CSV table of C-alpha atoms and ligand atoms in Angstrom, one decimal:
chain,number,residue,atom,x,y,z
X,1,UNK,CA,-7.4,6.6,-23.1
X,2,UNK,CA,-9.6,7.5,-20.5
X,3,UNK,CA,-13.2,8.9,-21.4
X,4,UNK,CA,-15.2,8.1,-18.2
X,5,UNK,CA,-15.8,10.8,-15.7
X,6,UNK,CA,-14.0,9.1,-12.4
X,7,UNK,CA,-16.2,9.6,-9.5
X,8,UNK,CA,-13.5,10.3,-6.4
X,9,UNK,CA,-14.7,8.3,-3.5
X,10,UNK,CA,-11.4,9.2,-1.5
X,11,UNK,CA,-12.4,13.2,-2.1
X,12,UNK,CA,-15.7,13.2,-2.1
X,13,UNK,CA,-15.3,11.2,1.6
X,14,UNK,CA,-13.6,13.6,2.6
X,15,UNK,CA,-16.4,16.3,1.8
X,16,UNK,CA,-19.1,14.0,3.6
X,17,UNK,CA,-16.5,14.2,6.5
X,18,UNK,CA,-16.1,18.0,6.5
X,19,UNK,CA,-19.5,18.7,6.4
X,20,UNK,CA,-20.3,16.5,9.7
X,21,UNK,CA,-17.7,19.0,11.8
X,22,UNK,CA,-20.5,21.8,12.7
X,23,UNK,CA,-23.1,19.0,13.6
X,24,UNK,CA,-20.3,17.3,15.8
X,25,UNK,CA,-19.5,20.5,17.1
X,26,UNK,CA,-23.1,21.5,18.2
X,27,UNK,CA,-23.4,18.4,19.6
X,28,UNK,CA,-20.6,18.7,21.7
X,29,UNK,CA,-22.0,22.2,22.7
X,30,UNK,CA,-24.2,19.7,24.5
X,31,UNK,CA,-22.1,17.6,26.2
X,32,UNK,CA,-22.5,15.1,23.6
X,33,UNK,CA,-19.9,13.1,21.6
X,34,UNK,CA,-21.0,11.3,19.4
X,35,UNK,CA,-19.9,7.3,19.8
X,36,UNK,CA,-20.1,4.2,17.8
X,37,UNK,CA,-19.4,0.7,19.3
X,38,UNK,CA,-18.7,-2.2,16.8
X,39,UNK,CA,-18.9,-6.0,17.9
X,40,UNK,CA,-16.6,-8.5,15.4
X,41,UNK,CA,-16.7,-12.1,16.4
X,42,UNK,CA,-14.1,-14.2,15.2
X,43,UNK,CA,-10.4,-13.3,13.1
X,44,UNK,CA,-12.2,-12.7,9.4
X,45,UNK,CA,-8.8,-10.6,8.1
X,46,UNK,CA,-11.2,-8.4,6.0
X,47,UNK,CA,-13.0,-7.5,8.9
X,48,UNK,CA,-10.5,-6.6,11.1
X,49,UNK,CA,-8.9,-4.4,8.4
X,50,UNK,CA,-12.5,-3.1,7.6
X,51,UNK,CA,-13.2,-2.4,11.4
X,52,UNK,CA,-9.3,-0.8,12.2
X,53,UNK,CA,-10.9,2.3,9.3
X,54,UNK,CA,-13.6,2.8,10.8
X,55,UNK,CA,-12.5,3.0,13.8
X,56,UNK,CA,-9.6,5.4,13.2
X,57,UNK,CA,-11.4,7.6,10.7
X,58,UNK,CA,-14.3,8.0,13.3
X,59,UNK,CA,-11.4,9.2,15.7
X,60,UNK,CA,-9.9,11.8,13.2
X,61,UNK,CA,-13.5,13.8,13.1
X,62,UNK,CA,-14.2,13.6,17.0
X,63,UNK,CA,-16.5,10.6,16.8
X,64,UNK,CA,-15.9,8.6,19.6
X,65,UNK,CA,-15.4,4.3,19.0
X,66,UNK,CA,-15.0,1.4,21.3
X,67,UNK,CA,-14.2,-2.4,20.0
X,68,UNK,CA,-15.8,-5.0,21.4
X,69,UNK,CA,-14.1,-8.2,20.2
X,70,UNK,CA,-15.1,-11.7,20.5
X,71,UNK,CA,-14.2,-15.0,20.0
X,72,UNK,CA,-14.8,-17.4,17.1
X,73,UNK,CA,-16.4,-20.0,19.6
X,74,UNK,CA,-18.7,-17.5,21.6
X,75,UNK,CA,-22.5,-18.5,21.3
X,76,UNK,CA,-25.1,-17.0,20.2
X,77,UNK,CA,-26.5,-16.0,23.5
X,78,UNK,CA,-23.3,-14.4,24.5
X,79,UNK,CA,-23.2,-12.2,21.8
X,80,UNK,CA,-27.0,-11.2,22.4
X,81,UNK,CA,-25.8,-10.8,25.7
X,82,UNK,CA,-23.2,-7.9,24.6
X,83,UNK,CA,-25.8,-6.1,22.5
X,84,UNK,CA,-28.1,-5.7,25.3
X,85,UNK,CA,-26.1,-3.5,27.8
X,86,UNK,CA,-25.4,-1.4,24.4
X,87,UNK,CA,-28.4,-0.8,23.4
X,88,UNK,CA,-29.4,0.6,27.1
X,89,UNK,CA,-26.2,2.7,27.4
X,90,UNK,CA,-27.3,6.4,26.8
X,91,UNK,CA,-23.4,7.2,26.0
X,92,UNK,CA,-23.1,5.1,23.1
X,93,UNK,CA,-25.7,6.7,19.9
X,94,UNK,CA,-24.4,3.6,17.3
X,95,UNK,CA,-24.2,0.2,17.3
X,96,UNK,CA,-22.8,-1.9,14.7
X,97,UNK,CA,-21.9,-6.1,14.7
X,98,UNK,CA,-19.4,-6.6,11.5
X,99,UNK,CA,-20.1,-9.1,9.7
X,100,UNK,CA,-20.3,-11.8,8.7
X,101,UNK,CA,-20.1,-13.6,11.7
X,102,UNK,CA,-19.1,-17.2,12.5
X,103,UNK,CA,-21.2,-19.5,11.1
X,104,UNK,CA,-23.0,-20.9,14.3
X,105,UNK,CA,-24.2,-17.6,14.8
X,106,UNK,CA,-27.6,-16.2,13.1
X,107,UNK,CA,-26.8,-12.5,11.4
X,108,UNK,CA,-30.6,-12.0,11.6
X,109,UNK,CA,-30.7,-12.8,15.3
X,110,UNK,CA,-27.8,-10.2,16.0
X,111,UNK,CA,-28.9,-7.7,14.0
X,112,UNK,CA,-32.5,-8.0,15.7
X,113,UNK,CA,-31.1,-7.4,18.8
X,114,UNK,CA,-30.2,-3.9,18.0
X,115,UNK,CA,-32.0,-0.5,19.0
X,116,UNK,CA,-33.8,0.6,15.7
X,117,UNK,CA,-32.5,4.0,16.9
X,118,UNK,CA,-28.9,2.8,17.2
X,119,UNK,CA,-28.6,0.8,14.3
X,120,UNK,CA,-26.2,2.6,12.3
X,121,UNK,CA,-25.9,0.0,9.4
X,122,UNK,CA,-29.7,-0.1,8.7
X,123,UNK,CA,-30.2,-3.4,8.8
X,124,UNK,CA,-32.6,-4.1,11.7
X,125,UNK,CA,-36.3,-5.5,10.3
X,126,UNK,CA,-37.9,-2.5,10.9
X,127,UNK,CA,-35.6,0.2,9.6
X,128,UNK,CA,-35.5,-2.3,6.1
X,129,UNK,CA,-39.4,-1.9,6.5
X,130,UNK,CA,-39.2,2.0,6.7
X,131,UNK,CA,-36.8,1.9,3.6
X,132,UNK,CA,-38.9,-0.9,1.6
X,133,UNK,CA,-41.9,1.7,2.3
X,134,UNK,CA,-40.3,4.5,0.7
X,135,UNK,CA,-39.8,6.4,4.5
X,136,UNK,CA,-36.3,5.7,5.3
X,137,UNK,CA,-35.0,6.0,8.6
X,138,UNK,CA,-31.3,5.0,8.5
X,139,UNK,CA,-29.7,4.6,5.4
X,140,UNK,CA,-27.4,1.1,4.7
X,141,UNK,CA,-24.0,2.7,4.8
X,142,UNK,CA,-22.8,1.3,0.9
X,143,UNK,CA,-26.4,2.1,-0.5
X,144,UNK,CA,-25.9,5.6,0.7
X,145,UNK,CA,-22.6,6.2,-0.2
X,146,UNK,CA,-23.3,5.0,-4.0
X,147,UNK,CA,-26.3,7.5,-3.9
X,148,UNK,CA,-23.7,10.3,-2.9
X,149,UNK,CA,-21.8,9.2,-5.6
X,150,UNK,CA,-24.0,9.4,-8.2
X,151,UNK,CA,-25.3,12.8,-7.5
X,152,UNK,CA,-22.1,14.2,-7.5
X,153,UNK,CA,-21.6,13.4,-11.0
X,154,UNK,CA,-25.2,14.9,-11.5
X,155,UNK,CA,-26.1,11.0,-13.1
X,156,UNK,CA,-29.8,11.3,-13.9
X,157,UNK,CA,-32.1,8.8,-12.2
X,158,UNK,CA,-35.2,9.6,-13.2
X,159,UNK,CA,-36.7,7.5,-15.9
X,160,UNK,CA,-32.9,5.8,-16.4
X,161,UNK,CA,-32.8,2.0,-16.0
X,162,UNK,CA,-30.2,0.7,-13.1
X,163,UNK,CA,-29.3,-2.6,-13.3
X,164,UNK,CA,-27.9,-3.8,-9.9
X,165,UNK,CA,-26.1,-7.2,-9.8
X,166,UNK,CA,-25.6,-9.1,-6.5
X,167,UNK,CA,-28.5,-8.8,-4.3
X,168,UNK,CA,-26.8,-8.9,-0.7
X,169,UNK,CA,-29.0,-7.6,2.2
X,170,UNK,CA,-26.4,-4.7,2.6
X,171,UNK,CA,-25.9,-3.8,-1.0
X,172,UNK,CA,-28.0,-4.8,-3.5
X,173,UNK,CA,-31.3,-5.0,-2.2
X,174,UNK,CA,-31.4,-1.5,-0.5
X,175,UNK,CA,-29.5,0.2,-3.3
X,176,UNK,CA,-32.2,-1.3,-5.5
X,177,UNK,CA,-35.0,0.6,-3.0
X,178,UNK,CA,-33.1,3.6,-3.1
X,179,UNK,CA,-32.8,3.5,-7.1
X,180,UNK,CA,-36.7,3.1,-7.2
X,181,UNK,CA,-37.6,6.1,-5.0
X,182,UNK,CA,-35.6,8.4,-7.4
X,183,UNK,CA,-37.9,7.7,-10.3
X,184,UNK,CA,-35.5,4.7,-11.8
X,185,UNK,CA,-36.6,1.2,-13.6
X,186,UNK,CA,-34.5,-1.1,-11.6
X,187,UNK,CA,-33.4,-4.8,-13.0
X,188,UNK,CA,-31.9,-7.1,-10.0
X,189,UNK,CA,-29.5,-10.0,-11.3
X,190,UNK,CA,-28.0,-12.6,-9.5
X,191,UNK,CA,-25.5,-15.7,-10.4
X,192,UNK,CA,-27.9,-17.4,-12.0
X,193,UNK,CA,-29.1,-15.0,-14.1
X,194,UNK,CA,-29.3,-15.9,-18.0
X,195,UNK,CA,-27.4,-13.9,-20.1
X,196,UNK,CA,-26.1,-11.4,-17.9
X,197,UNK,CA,-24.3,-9.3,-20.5
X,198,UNK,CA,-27.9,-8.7,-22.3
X,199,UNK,CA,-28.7,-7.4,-19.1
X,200,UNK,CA,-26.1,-5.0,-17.8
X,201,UNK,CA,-25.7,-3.3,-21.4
X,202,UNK,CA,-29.3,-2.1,-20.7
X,203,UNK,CA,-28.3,-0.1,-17.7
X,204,UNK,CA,-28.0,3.2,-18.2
X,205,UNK,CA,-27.0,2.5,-14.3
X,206,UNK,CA,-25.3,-0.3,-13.5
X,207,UNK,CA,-24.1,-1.1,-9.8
X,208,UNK,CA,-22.0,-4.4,-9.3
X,209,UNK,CA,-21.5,-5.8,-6.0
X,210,UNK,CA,-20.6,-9.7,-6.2
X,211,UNK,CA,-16.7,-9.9,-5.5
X,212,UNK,CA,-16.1,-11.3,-8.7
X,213,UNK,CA,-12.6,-9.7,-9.9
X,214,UNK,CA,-13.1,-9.0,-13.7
X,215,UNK,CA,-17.0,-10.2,-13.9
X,216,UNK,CA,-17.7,-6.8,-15.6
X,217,UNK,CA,-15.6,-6.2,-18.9
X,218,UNK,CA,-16.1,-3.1,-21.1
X,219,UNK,CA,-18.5,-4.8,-23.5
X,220,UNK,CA,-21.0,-5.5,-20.7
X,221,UNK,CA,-21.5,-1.8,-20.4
X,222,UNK,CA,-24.0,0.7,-22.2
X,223,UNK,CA,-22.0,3.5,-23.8
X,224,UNK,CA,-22.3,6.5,-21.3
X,225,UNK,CA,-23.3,4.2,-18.4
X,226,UNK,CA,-22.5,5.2,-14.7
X,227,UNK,CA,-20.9,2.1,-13.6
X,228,UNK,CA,-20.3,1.8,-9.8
X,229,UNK,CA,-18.2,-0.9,-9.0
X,230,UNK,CA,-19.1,-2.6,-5.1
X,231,UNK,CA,-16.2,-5.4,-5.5
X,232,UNK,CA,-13.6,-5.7,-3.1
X,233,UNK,CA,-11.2,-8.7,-3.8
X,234,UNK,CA,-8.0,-9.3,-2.7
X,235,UNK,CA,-5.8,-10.9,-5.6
X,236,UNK,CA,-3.1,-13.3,-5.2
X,237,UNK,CA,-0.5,-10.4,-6.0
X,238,UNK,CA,-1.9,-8.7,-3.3
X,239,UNK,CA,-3.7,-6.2,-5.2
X,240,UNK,CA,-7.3,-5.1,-4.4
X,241,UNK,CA,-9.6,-4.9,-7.2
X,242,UNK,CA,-13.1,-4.4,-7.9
X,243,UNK,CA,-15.6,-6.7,-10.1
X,244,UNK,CA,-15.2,-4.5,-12.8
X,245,UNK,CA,-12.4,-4.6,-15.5
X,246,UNK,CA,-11.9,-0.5,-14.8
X,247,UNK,CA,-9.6,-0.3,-18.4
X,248,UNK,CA,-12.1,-1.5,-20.3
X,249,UNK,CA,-15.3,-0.3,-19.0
X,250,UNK,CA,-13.8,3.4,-18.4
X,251,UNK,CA,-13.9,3.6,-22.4
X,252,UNK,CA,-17.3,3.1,-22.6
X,253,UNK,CA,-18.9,4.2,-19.4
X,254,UNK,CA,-19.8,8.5,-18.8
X,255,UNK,CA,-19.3,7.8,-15.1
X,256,UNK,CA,-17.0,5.0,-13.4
X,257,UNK,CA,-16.2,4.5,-10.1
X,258,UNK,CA,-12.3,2.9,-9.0
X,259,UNK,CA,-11.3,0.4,-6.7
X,260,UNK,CA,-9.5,1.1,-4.4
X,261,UNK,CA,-11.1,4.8,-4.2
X,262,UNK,CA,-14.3,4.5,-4.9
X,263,UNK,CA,-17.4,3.3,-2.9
X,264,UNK,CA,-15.3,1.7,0.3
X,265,UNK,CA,-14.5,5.3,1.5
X,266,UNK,CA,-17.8,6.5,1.2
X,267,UNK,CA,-19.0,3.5,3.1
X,268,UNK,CA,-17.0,4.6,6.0
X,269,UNK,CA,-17.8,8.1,5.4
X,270,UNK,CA,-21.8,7.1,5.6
X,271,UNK,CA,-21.4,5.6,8.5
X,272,UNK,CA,-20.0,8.2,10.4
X,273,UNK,CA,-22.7,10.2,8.9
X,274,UNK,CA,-25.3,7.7,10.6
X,275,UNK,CA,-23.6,7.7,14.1
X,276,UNK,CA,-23.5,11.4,14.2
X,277,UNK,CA,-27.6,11.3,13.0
X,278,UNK,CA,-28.1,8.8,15.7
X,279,UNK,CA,-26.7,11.0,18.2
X,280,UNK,CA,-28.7,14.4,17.1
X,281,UNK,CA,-31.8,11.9,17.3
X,282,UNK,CA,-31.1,10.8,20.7
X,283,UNK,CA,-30.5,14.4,21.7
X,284,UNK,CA,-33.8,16.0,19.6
X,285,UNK,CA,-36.7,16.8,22.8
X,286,UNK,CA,-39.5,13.4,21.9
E,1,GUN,N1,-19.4,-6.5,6.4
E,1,GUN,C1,-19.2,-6.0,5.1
E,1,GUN,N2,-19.9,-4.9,4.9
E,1,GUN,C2,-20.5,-4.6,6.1
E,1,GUN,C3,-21.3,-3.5,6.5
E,1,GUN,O1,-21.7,-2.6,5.8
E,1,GUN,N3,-21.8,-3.6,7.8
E,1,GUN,C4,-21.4,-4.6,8.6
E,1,GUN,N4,-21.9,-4.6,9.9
E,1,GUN,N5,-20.6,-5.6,8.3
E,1,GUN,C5,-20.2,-5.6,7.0
C-alpha cells in the first residue's frame, strides 16, 4: 500500500513544456528559433540515449538542435576547437558538451570554454559563482527540475532540513545551493560518510543522487519525508531503477519521486527551459 504522494515527473514535464510554447512563439515573432547544440565525445551508451531525448523532445516544442559528435581519440584541443566557432555563432543560444567525456579530456577545461551566456547546463565557473552567491543566472538542469518538483507538491523548505547524498558538480552541490536559498538546513553526505542511515532519517528532505540501486531502503527515511530519488541504473534485467528502494520508502515518505518518471524528464524539460532563456537573453536590447 501506497501512502506517498508520487510526484509525476513525466506530467509535470510536460507542463514545463507547455508553458515554454508562447515564449517560443514570441521569439519566433522575431525571427528567432531557439537552438541548442550538444557536443558528445566518445560511444558512452548512456549518453547517446541521454542526448537522442533531448534532442528529439527539443524538436517536438520547436526548439531547434544540432549534434556534434566526436571521437573517443579526439584531443583536447580539438574539442576546444569545436566550442569556439559555437560560442561566436549568433544562430545557436545554447551550448552543451555531454558528459562525461573520455578520460584524456579535462570536463573543467571544456566546460570553461563555453559562453557564460550559452551555457545551458550551468556549469561554467562563473555562472557556479552567481549560483554559490545566491544570484543565479542559469540554473543546473537536475537541480532545477527537483526544485520544480518539490513545489509542486507544495513540500515546505523553509526551516525543513534536506539531506542531499552524492555531491556531483551537477547534482548535489547545486541542489544543495538551491536548498539553502529557500530557507533550508542542508546536510551533504558522501560514500564515506559514517552512519548514513542516522543521517538521511533526519531529512525532512532527502535528495539521493549516487547510482547506487537500492542504497536507500524505507527505514532510512523520516516518516513524511519528500524523497527525490536522482539514480539512474541500468540492472542486469535490463530494468532502470533509481537509488532508492521505491516499495519501501513510499510507505514512509509524504512525497516520493519514481524512476523511470521522475527527475530524468524534468532534466530534459529544464533544459529546454534554459535554451529557450538563453535565446530571450540574446534577443533582450543590452
Ligand atoms: N551527463 C549526465 N548528466 C548531465 C548533464 O546534466 N549535463 C551534461 N552536459 N552531461 C551530463
Amino acid at each position: 500500500m501506497s501512502h506517498a504522494i508520487i510526484l509525476d515527473g513525466t506530467s509535470l514535464a510536460a507542463q514545463q513544456r507547455e508553458a515554454l510554447r508562447p515564449r517560443i512563439a514570441a521569439l519566433q515573432g522575431h525571427g528567432v528559433r531557439p537552438r541548442l547544440d550538444v557536443i558528445v565525445a566518445g560511444d558512452d551508451p548512456a549518453s547517446a540515449v541521454y542526448v537522442r531525448t533531448k534532442m528529439r523532445t527539443a524538436g517536438e516544442i520547436g526548439v531547434e538542435s544540432a549534434v556534434h559528435r566526436l571521437s573517443d581519440t579526439t584531443s583536447e584541443e580539438e574539442l576546444l576547437q569545436r566550442i569556439a566557432p559555437l560560442n561566436a555563432d549568433p544562430l545557436i543560444h545554447g551550448i552543451l558538451v555531454q558528459l562525461p567525456l573520455p578520460d584524456h579530456i579535462a570536463s573543467h577545461h571544456a566546460i570553461a570554454a563555453i559562453a557564460p551566456e550559452k551555457d545551458v547546463d550551468g556549469f561554467h565557473p562563473q555562472n557556479v559563482g552567481a549560483l554559490v552567491s545566491g544570484r543565479p543566472t542559469i540554473i543546473p538542469c537536475t537541480p532545477a527540475g527537483i526544485m520544480v518538483m518539490l513545489e509542486s507538491g507544495k513540500v515546505p523548505l523553509w526551516g525543513k532540513h534536506a539531506v542531499v547524498v552524492g555531491t556531483s558538480n551537477i547534482v548535489g552541490k547545486p541542489v544543495a545551493m538551491l536548498l539553502l536559498q529557500q530557507g533550508a538546513t542542508v546536510t551533504l553526505c558522501n560514500s564515506k560518510t559514517p552512519d548514513l542511515a542516522a543521517m538521511t532519517r533526519q531529512g525532512d528532505i532527502l535528495i539521493v543522487a549516487v547510482g547506487r540501486p537500492g542504497l536507500i531502503t524505507g527505514a532510512m527515511v523520516k516518516p513524511g519525508a519528500a524523497v527525490i530519488d536522482v539514480g539512474i541504473s541500468r540492472l542486469s534485467n535490463g530494468k532502470l531503477s533509481g537509488d532508492v528502494d521505491f516499495d519501501g520508502a513510499c510507505q514512509v515518505a509524504g512525497w516520493i519521486s519514481p524512476v523511470p518518471g521522475g527527475v530524468g524528464p524534468m532534466t530534459v524539460a529544464m533544459l529546454i527551459a534554459n535554451t529557450v532563456l538563453a535565446a530571450e537573453r540574446m534577443q533582450a536590447p543590452k
